[in-house]
Amino acid sequence: MPASRSAPRTAPRRSAPIVTLAAALALGVPGLVPSATAHTPPTASADVYVSPAGSDSSDGTAQHPVSTLPRARDLARGRSAHQNADLTIHLAAGTYRVDGPLQLDARDSGQGGHRIIWQGAGAGTTVISGGRKVEGWQPVPGRPGLWSAPAPQGLTDTRQLYVDGVRGRRAGGEVPVSLTLTPTGYTASSDAIAHWRHPGDAEFVYTSGEALWNVERNGLGQWTEPRCPIAAAQGTTITMARPCWDNSTRRVEFPDRPGRTVSMVGPGTLTNKAKASYVENAFELLDEPGEWYLDRSARTVYYLPRPGEDPRSADIEAASAEKLVDGHGTAKAPLHDVAFQGLQFSYATWLTPSGPEGFSEIQAGYTITGAQGWATQGLCGFTPGGTCPFASWTKMPGNVSFSYARGIEISDSTFAHLGAAGLELGAGTADSTVRTSVFTDISGNGLEIGGVDGQTPASGIEVSDNHLYALPREFHGGVGILNGYTQHTTIAHNQLDHLGYSAISLGWGGWPDKIGSPATPNPSHDNAVRDNLIFDYLQLLDDGGGVYTQGLTGTSMADGEKVTGNVIHGQWGLGKSVYTDNGCTYETVQGNVLYGAAYANVAGRHTDYRDKLGNNDPTLIKDNWWEEGTADADSKGLVTTGNHIMSSLAEVPPDILAGAGIEPAQRSVLDRVTQAVSVPEAPARVGTSTGGADALYVIFNPSHVDGGSPVTGYTAHALRPDGTQAATASITAADFERQAYVRLGQLPFSQGPFRVTVTAHNARGESAPSLASAPLAPTVPVALPAAPTAAKVRAGSHAATLAWTPPAATGDAKVIGYRITVSDGRVIEVAGRDVLVTQPSGKGMFRVVGGLVPGRAYTFSIAAVTAAGTGPGAIAPTPPLP
């Protein structure tokens, strides 16, 4: 595997200090250079100076800076009318707290071909903050370890709290009652929730995923994680908030296609409405270090510190403002020629999910909203009264956003500790760049480009040399970069790693091909995704990809989307390296290095329903280095040619590997630190299977948030029915990456059934425990698994790809591995995440066997392995290698 080049996130960093003007001048802070004529009125093109120690009654010169962003904006407006050079607004080091967004419009544009530059002293040094500092912490009597503080003035609600830049977790845990579905919510098995302080603050979270082992699916598709608040709890009656509940449980279906929604995306209702995965935001669940709760009525913040944290001395920030910068022009009067350099945007929230709308997710952070959203929103001609265009659901907003803006440049900046999407370049944004910036610790999507609502598409956007990692933190169906309907967009030389779902997602509106209809027409064309380094993605959810695309990408192969030169590896959940999904048309996938994916490197076969000829959506898959091994073919518009089966990276031309990711001159962006080092986030989706008379096999999703220090290992904890610990088992992070499960032994049968939690470790310590698995008792498996099916060989010159489908019957245990026997005497043990999850999902598998001799014929046997032993082999002969 190539070096991951992930950022060393180890050094602690607290919020930037507020410095005095005198100190700034003495230290030579960038942007505060004394003027020789400090008291001379500024010329029309004179720069504006800002400092937290300044005064808005000053004139904005270097020696007399103003203190707020709106005042600096207004001074720049007055000085730009006769601009004959770039006008720079110098923001000295420090924290600039805002109650609402810095509003920019056409009046704030550069003039005469010049720019207005908002120049900070460096990301992490100049911070534009929507947070309110929480002070006055005191121990809570009768609750050892718990602290409280008065809510800051002006803070009415928030979804995020940060301690020295480390995100706290809203108090949450398992739903403490069993639930029975009703038309308005649930009937609970007891009135426990009704006795909480504020049951209306709590929200149910429905974690999705493939049905694997004994992990349940509770969401709206395995790529989503919807959330709905509780409206009220009285006795055993729990009423859920509307419209969220209706939008998540009543999505309209085709009358003649039961189970197929008119949206054609996911199920019509929550997969398991009678069981939320967990509940969040309740004081009664505040029991793990790192958790917090805001009692809005009492105006009190509660926090349970992690080891080593002292609330009295820590910088504790509650996100308050919902937007930091709002730059919006119009089609006739766009905002233009504005740059933002050396800034950090932090501590903004997003409160819509806390209200009646909740978070009824469709895909990639898009949601269904409105009282009749389930019945009409974005359903266009597919249902009476449907609104158009098709699939124009509600996009997650950006905490920093622009629309109808051109010539916007964002560079050397950081988007961190944010509660919605990080940066949104929306409709009508053109000829703009985002480069050498960091996106991390963001609740939803990292960067959003364009939209899907029929407005003017974004165009000419370049996103290059950025690092996007450890996201999303809250809305786990979010992606690193979301690109809607755009033109001439280039996403190049970025590094995206440690992502809960897909890394880069492009396109929209392709779902109608599920019912034999063509993809929705859209204005996209000439978009490129090239030379990016993508790894450790799909770490929480499934059915995504390193690069995911759906819908029409252009008007021909010439102007369709190009995915080239990327290195993509380390996929965890089910998906593809490059995922050409529904209706993806005119896509070129060429010259990429693709490996370590579950069930496909590239999925490119979809019927083209624009005519009745039965062709495939035109797609070119060419000259890639991959493990899939599909033979060259020209099948009705789907062309596969010149691809290379790779058994190791040594076979890949070094220049392809070296050319992917952030360019050498810009790689210092990987060293940028945004928070103090902390313990990792807890693993997720813990499942178990029998491992013998006294053992369980334990599977789980690793945390995609390592706390700024690499995860070194995991520990599984078996819990008796009374909650006491029965046994533990540990595994290193490296072994878990290879094997994907832990064997937890020495479990007395008589003390079961057992539930299992998992913790993660790094140099800082141990994470909070995960949510527990469903209970299971060890058993002695007897029946061996059946043989895999559909075994076949795809031969190259020195290697072959073996493909097979997991056995339909696995006996009384789950498949934990495969054994490949080669006719040359080799025995190859196959392990990994795909081994565990492809069997219940019915997905195929593949592995590359290298070291083969050209001209020689081979025979391969593939057998499944469970706790009962190794089953019979499926024989896959191959003709002599070329």
PDB file of N, CA, C and O in Angstrom, residues 527-530 547 549 553-554 556-566 578 580 584-592 602 617-624 637-639 641 643:
ATOM      1  N   ASN A 527     -17.036  18.103 -16.232  1.00  0.00           N
ATOM      2  CA  ASN A 527     -16.537  18.035 -14.872  1.00  0.00           C
ATOM      3  C   ASN A 527     -15.466  16.958 -14.759  1.00  0.00           C
ATOM      4  O   ASN A 527     -15.534  15.930 -15.441  1.00  0.00           O
ATOM      5  N   ALA A 528     -14.468  17.195 -13.913  1.00  0.00           N
ATOM      6  CA  ALA A 528     -13.333  16.281 -13.804  1.00  0.00           C
ATOM      7  C   ALA A 528     -12.967  16.051 -12.347  1.00  0.00           C
ATOM      8  O   ALA A 528     -12.947  16.990 -11.539  1.00  0.00           O
ATOM      9  N   VAL A 529     -12.669  14.786 -12.042  1.00  0.00           N
ATOM     10  CA  VAL A 529     -12.148  14.400 -10.729  1.00  0.00           C
ATOM     11  C   VAL A 529     -10.833  13.699 -11.010  1.00  0.00           C
ATOM     12  O   VAL A 529     -10.811  12.557 -11.504  1.00  0.00           O
ATOM     13  N   ARG A 530      -9.718  14.349 -10.722  1.00  0.00           N
ATOM     14  CA  ARG A 530      -8.447  13.781 -11.138  1.00  0.00           C
ATOM     15  C   ARG A 530      -7.366  13.922 -10.061  1.00  0.00           C
ATOM     16  O   ARG A 530      -7.336  14.865  -9.287  1.00  0.00           O
ATOM     17  N   VAL A 547     -15.303   7.660  -5.329  1.00  0.00           N
ATOM     18  CA  VAL A 547     -15.930   8.656  -6.204  1.00  0.00           C
ATOM     19  C   VAL A 547     -17.272   8.068  -6.622  1.00  0.00           C
ATOM     20  O   VAL A 547     -17.331   7.015  -7.258  1.00  0.00           O
ATOM     21  N   THR A 549     -20.960   8.674  -8.554  1.00  0.00           N
ATOM     22  CA  THR A 549     -21.632   9.517  -9.545  1.00  0.00           C
ATOM     23  C   THR A 549     -22.940   8.871  -9.948  1.00  0.00           C
ATOM     24  O   THR A 549     -23.011   7.660 -10.115  1.00  0.00           O
ATOM     25  N   THR A 553     -24.014  13.016 -16.916  1.00  0.00           N
ATOM     26  CA  THR A 553     -22.840  13.838 -16.607  1.00  0.00           C
ATOM     27  C   THR A 553     -22.466  14.780 -17.744  1.00  0.00           C
ATOM     28  O   THR A 553     -21.510  15.538 -17.612  1.00  0.00           O
ATOM     29  N   GLY A 554     -23.171  14.724 -18.871  1.00  0.00           N
ATOM     30  CA  GLY A 554     -22.876  15.579 -20.008  1.00  0.00           C
ATOM     31  C   GLY A 554     -23.779  15.221 -21.163  1.00  0.00           C
ATOM     32  O   GLY A 554     -24.814  14.555 -21.002  1.00  0.00           O
ATOM     33  N   SER A 556     -22.230  13.991 -24.164  1.00  0.00           N
ATOM     34  CA  SER A 556     -21.482  13.042 -24.978  1.00  0.00           C
ATOM     35  C   SER A 556     -20.289  12.564 -24.169  1.00  0.00           C
ATOM     36  O   SER A 556     -19.995  13.101 -23.095  1.00  0.00           O
ATOM     37  N   MET A 557     -19.574  11.580 -24.705  1.00  0.00           N
ATOM     38  CA  MET A 557     -18.358  11.149 -24.030  1.00  0.00           C
ATOM     39  C   MET A 557     -17.333  12.274 -23.993  1.00  0.00           C
ATOM     40  O   MET A 557     -16.503  12.340 -23.081  1.00  0.00           O
ATOM     41  N   ALA A 558     -17.401  13.193 -24.949  1.00  0.00           N
ATOM     42  CA  ALA A 558     -16.414  14.281 -24.995  1.00  0.00           C
ATOM     43  C   ALA A 558     -16.578  15.227 -23.818  1.00  0.00           C
ATOM     44  O   ALA A 558     -15.583  15.667 -23.223  1.00  0.00           O
ATOM     45  N   ASP A 559     -17.809  15.567 -23.477  1.00  0.00           N
ATOM     46  CA  ASP A 559     -17.989  16.538 -22.390  1.00  0.00           C
ATOM     47  C   ASP A 559     -18.533  15.901 -21.115  1.00  0.00           C
ATOM     48  O   ASP A 559     -18.877  16.592 -20.158  1.00  0.00           O
ATOM     49  N   GLY A 560     -18.595  14.568 -21.067  1.00  0.00           N
ATOM     50  CA  GLY A 560     -19.027  13.896 -19.858  1.00  0.00           C
ATOM     51  C   GLY A 560     -17.938  13.894 -18.799  1.00  0.00           C
ATOM     52  O   GLY A 560     -16.789  14.285 -19.031  1.00  0.00           O
ATOM     53  N   GLU A 561     -18.281  13.427 -17.646  1.00  0.00           N
ATOM     54  CA  GLU A 561     -17.388  13.461 -16.488  1.00  0.00           C
ATOM     55  C   GLU A 561     -16.144  12.599 -16.706  1.00  0.00           C
ATOM     56  O   GLU A 561     -16.221  11.488 -17.236  1.00  0.00           O
ATOM     57  N   LYS A 562     -14.987  13.091 -16.230  1.00  0.00           N
ATOM     58  CA  LYS A 562     -13.720  12.365 -16.338  1.00  0.00           C
ATOM     59  C   LYS A 562     -13.192  12.097 -14.920  1.00  0.00           C
ATOM     60  O   LYS A 562     -12.980  13.022 -14.136  1.00  0.00           O
ATOM     61  N   VAL A 563     -12.977  10.818 -14.620  1.00  0.00           N
ATOM     62  CA  VAL A 563     -12.411  10.401 -13.340  1.00  0.00           C
ATOM     63  C   VAL A 563     -11.066   9.747 -13.662  1.00  0.00           C
ATOM     64  O   VAL A 563     -11.013   8.616 -14.124  1.00  0.00           O
ATOM     65  N   THR A 564      -9.981  10.477 -13.429  1.00  0.00           N
ATOM     66  CA  THR A 564      -8.682  10.037 -13.929  1.00  0.00           C
ATOM     67  C   THR A 564      -7.576  10.245 -12.898  1.00  0.00           C
ATOM     68  O   THR A 564      -7.586  11.218 -12.141  1.00  0.00           O
ATOM     69  N   GLY A 565      -6.615   9.328 -12.884  1.00  0.00           N
ATOM     70  CA  GLY A 565      -5.391   9.511 -12.110  1.00  0.00           C
ATOM     71  C   GLY A 565      -5.552   9.460 -10.607  1.00  0.00           C
ATOM     72  O   GLY A 565      -4.626   9.832  -9.872  1.00  0.00           O
ATOM     73  N   ASN A 566      -6.695   9.009 -10.108  1.00  0.00           N
ATOM     74  CA  ASN A 566      -6.916   8.952  -8.667  1.00  0.00           C
ATOM     75  C   ASN A 566      -6.369   7.651  -8.078  1.00  0.00           C
ATOM     76  O   ASN A 566      -6.365   6.606  -8.736  1.00  0.00           O
ATOM     77  N   VAL A 578     -14.920   3.384  -7.625  1.00  0.00           N
ATOM     78  CA  VAL A 578     -15.586   4.390  -8.441  1.00  0.00           C
ATOM     79  C   VAL A 578     -16.978   3.848  -8.731  1.00  0.00           C
ATOM     80  O   VAL A 578     -17.125   2.838  -9.415  1.00  0.00           O
ATOM     81  N   THR A 580     -20.390   4.144 -10.400  1.00  0.00           N
ATOM     82  CA  THR A 580     -21.250   4.751 -11.416  1.00  0.00           C
ATOM     83  C   THR A 580     -22.653   4.221 -11.178  1.00  0.00           C
ATOM     84  O   THR A 580     -23.012   3.140 -11.625  1.00  0.00           O
ATOM     85  N   CYS A 584     -25.958   6.907 -14.573  1.00  0.00           N
ATOM     86  CA  CYS A 584     -24.666   7.561 -14.827  1.00  0.00           C
ATOM     87  C   CYS A 584     -24.285   7.357 -16.294  1.00  0.00           C
ATOM     88  O   CYS A 584     -24.068   6.228 -16.739  1.00  0.00           O
ATOM     89  N   THR A 585     -24.177   8.439 -17.017  1.00  0.00           N
ATOM     90  CA  THR A 585     -24.022   8.386 -18.468  1.00  0.00           C
ATOM     91  C   THR A 585     -22.882   9.296 -18.918  1.00  0.00           C
ATOM     92  O   THR A 585     -22.739  10.403 -18.411  1.00  0.00           O
ATOM     93  N   TYR A 586     -22.092   8.807 -19.880  1.00  0.00           N
ATOM     94  CA  TYR A 586     -20.972   9.544 -20.470  1.00  0.00           C
ATOM     95  C   TYR A 586     -19.843   9.762 -19.483  1.00  0.00           C
ATOM     96  O   TYR A 586     -19.220  10.819 -19.451  1.00  0.00           O
ATOM     97  N   GLU A 587     -19.549   8.763 -18.682  1.00  0.00           N
ATOM     98  CA  GLU A 587     -18.447   8.873 -17.728  1.00  0.00           C
ATOM     99  C   GLU A 587     -17.230   8.130 -18.244  1.00  0.00           C
ATOM    100  O   GLU A 587     -17.325   6.996 -18.763  1.00  0.00           O
ATOM    101  N   THR A 588     -16.050   8.729 -18.062  1.00  0.00           N
ATOM    102  CA  THR A 588     -14.771   8.099 -18.375  1.00  0.00           C
ATOM    103  C   THR A 588     -14.021   7.848 -17.083  1.00  0.00           C
ATOM    104  O   THR A 588     -13.811   8.780 -16.294  1.00  0.00           O
ATOM    105  N   VAL A 589     -13.635   6.594 -16.844  1.00  0.00           N
ATOM    106  CA  VAL A 589     -12.856   6.202 -15.668  1.00  0.00           C
ATOM    107  C   VAL A 589     -11.532   5.661 -16.191  1.00  0.00           C
ATOM    108  O   VAL A 589     -11.468   4.544 -16.699  1.00  0.00           O
ATOM    109  N   GLN A 590     -10.467   6.453 -16.071  1.00  0.00           N
ATOM    110  CA  GLN A 590      -9.234   6.115 -16.785  1.00  0.00           C
ATOM    111  C   GLN A 590      -7.992   6.421 -15.948  1.00  0.00           C
ATOM    112  O   GLN A 590      -7.900   7.469 -15.300  1.00  0.00           O
ATOM    113  N   GLY A 591      -7.057   5.479 -15.948  1.00  0.00           N
ATOM    114  CA  GLY A 591      -5.746   5.715 -15.361  1.00  0.00           C
ATOM    115  C   GLY A 591      -5.736   5.818 -13.856  1.00  0.00           C
ATOM    116  O   GLY A 591      -4.817   6.416 -13.281  1.00  0.00           O
ATOM    117  N   ASN A 592      -6.713   5.218 -13.182  1.00  0.00           N
ATOM    118  CA  ASN A 592      -6.768   5.248 -11.722  1.00  0.00           C
ATOM    119  C   ASN A 592      -6.128   4.001 -11.124  1.00  0.00           C
ATOM    120  O   ASN A 592      -5.990   2.972 -11.790  1.00  0.00           O
ATOM    121  N   VAL A 602     -15.134  -0.800 -10.081  1.00  0.00           N
ATOM    122  CA  VAL A 602     -15.965   0.088 -10.880  1.00  0.00           C
ATOM    123  C   VAL A 602     -17.237  -0.669 -11.232  1.00  0.00           C
ATOM    124  O   VAL A 602     -17.173  -1.815 -11.692  1.00  0.00           O
ATOM    125  N   ASP A 617     -25.775   2.626 -20.615  1.00  0.00           N
ATOM    126  CA  ASP A 617     -25.341   4.021 -20.511  1.00  0.00           C
ATOM    127  C   ASP A 617     -23.898   4.106 -20.966  1.00  0.00           C
ATOM    128  O   ASP A 617     -23.027   3.384 -20.445  1.00  0.00           O
ATOM    129  N   PRO A 618     -23.574   4.963 -21.947  1.00  0.00           N
ATOM    130  CA  PRO A 618     -22.202   5.040 -22.452  1.00  0.00           C
ATOM    131  C   PRO A 618     -21.194   5.326 -21.340  1.00  0.00           C
ATOM    132  O   PRO A 618     -21.319   6.308 -20.605  1.00  0.00           O
ATOM    133  N   THR A 619     -20.197   4.450 -21.213  1.00  0.00           N
ATOM    134  CA  THR A 619     -19.186   4.552 -20.171  1.00  0.00           C
ATOM    135  C   THR A 619     -17.890   3.964 -20.704  1.00  0.00           C
ATOM    136  O   THR A 619     -17.901   2.931 -21.383  1.00  0.00           O
ATOM    137  N   LEU A 620     -16.774   4.614 -20.373  1.00  0.00           N
ATOM    138  CA  LEU A 620     -15.455   4.114 -20.763  1.00  0.00           C
ATOM    139  C   LEU A 620     -14.645   3.840 -19.516  1.00  0.00           C
ATOM    140  O   LEU A 620     -14.437   4.735 -18.689  1.00  0.00           O
ATOM    141  N   ILE A 621     -14.185   2.582 -19.372  1.00  0.00           N
ATOM    142  CA  ILE A 621     -13.350   2.172 -18.238  1.00  0.00           C
ATOM    143  C   ILE A 621     -12.039   1.685 -18.828  1.00  0.00           C
ATOM    144  O   ILE A 621     -11.954   0.596 -19.391  1.00  0.00           O
ATOM    145  N   LYS A 622     -10.989   2.502 -18.692  1.00  0.00           N
ATOM    146  CA  LYS A 622      -9.787   2.283 -19.498  1.00  0.00           C
ATOM    147  C   LYS A 622      -8.504   2.485 -18.695  1.00  0.00           C
ATOM    148  O   LYS A 622      -8.391   3.413 -17.892  1.00  0.00           O
ATOM    149  N   ASP A 623      -7.553   1.590 -18.901  1.00  0.00           N
ATOM    150  CA  ASP A 623      -6.172   1.765 -18.435  1.00  0.00           C
ATOM    151  C   ASP A 623      -6.058   1.988 -16.933  1.00  0.00           C
ATOM    152  O   ASP A 623      -5.161   2.695 -16.457  1.00  0.00           O
ATOM    153  N   ASN A 624      -6.963   1.383 -16.170  1.00  0.00           N
ATOM    154  CA  ASN A 624      -6.869   1.457 -14.723  1.00  0.00           C
ATOM    155  C   ASN A 624      -6.023   0.319 -14.181  1.00  0.00           C
ATOM    156  O   ASN A 624      -5.923  -0.760 -14.784  1.00  0.00           O
ATOM    157  N   GLY A 637     -22.121   0.171 -25.710  1.00  0.00           N
ATOM    158  CA  GLY A 637     -21.795   1.485 -25.161  1.00  0.00           C
ATOM    159  C   GLY A 637     -20.934   1.451 -23.937  1.00  0.00           C
ATOM    160  O   GLY A 637     -20.337   2.465 -23.571  1.00  0.00           O
ATOM    161  N   LEU A 638     -20.857   0.304 -23.259  1.00  0.00           N
ATOM    162  CA  LEU A 638     -19.964   0.154 -22.114  1.00  0.00           C
ATOM    163  C   LEU A 638     -18.658  -0.441 -22.618  1.00  0.00           C
ATOM    164  O   LEU A 638     -18.617  -1.609 -23.032  1.00  0.00           O
ATOM    165  N   VAL A 639     -17.605   0.362 -22.598  1.00  0.00           N
ATOM    166  CA  VAL A 639     -16.308  -0.056 -23.133  1.00  0.00           C
ATOM    167  C   VAL A 639     -15.337  -0.247 -21.984  1.00  0.00           C
ATOM    168  O   VAL A 639     -15.105   0.664 -21.187  1.00  0.00           O
ATOM    169  N   THR A 641     -11.403  -1.492 -21.464  1.00  0.00           N
ATOM    170  CA  THR A 641     -10.229  -1.789 -22.280  1.00  0.00           C
ATOM    171  C   THR A 641      -8.935  -1.383 -21.585  1.00  0.00           C
ATOM    172  O   THR A 641      -8.880  -0.359 -20.903  1.00  0.00           O
ATOM    173  N   ASN A 643      -7.198  -2.351 -19.024  1.00  0.00           N
ATOM    174  CA  ASN A 643      -7.013  -2.311 -17.569  1.00  0.00           C
ATOM    175  C   ASN A 643      -6.045  -3.402 -17.131  1.00  0.00           C
ATOM    176  O   ASN A 643      -5.890  -4.433 -17.793  1.00  0.00           O
TER     177      ASN A 643
END
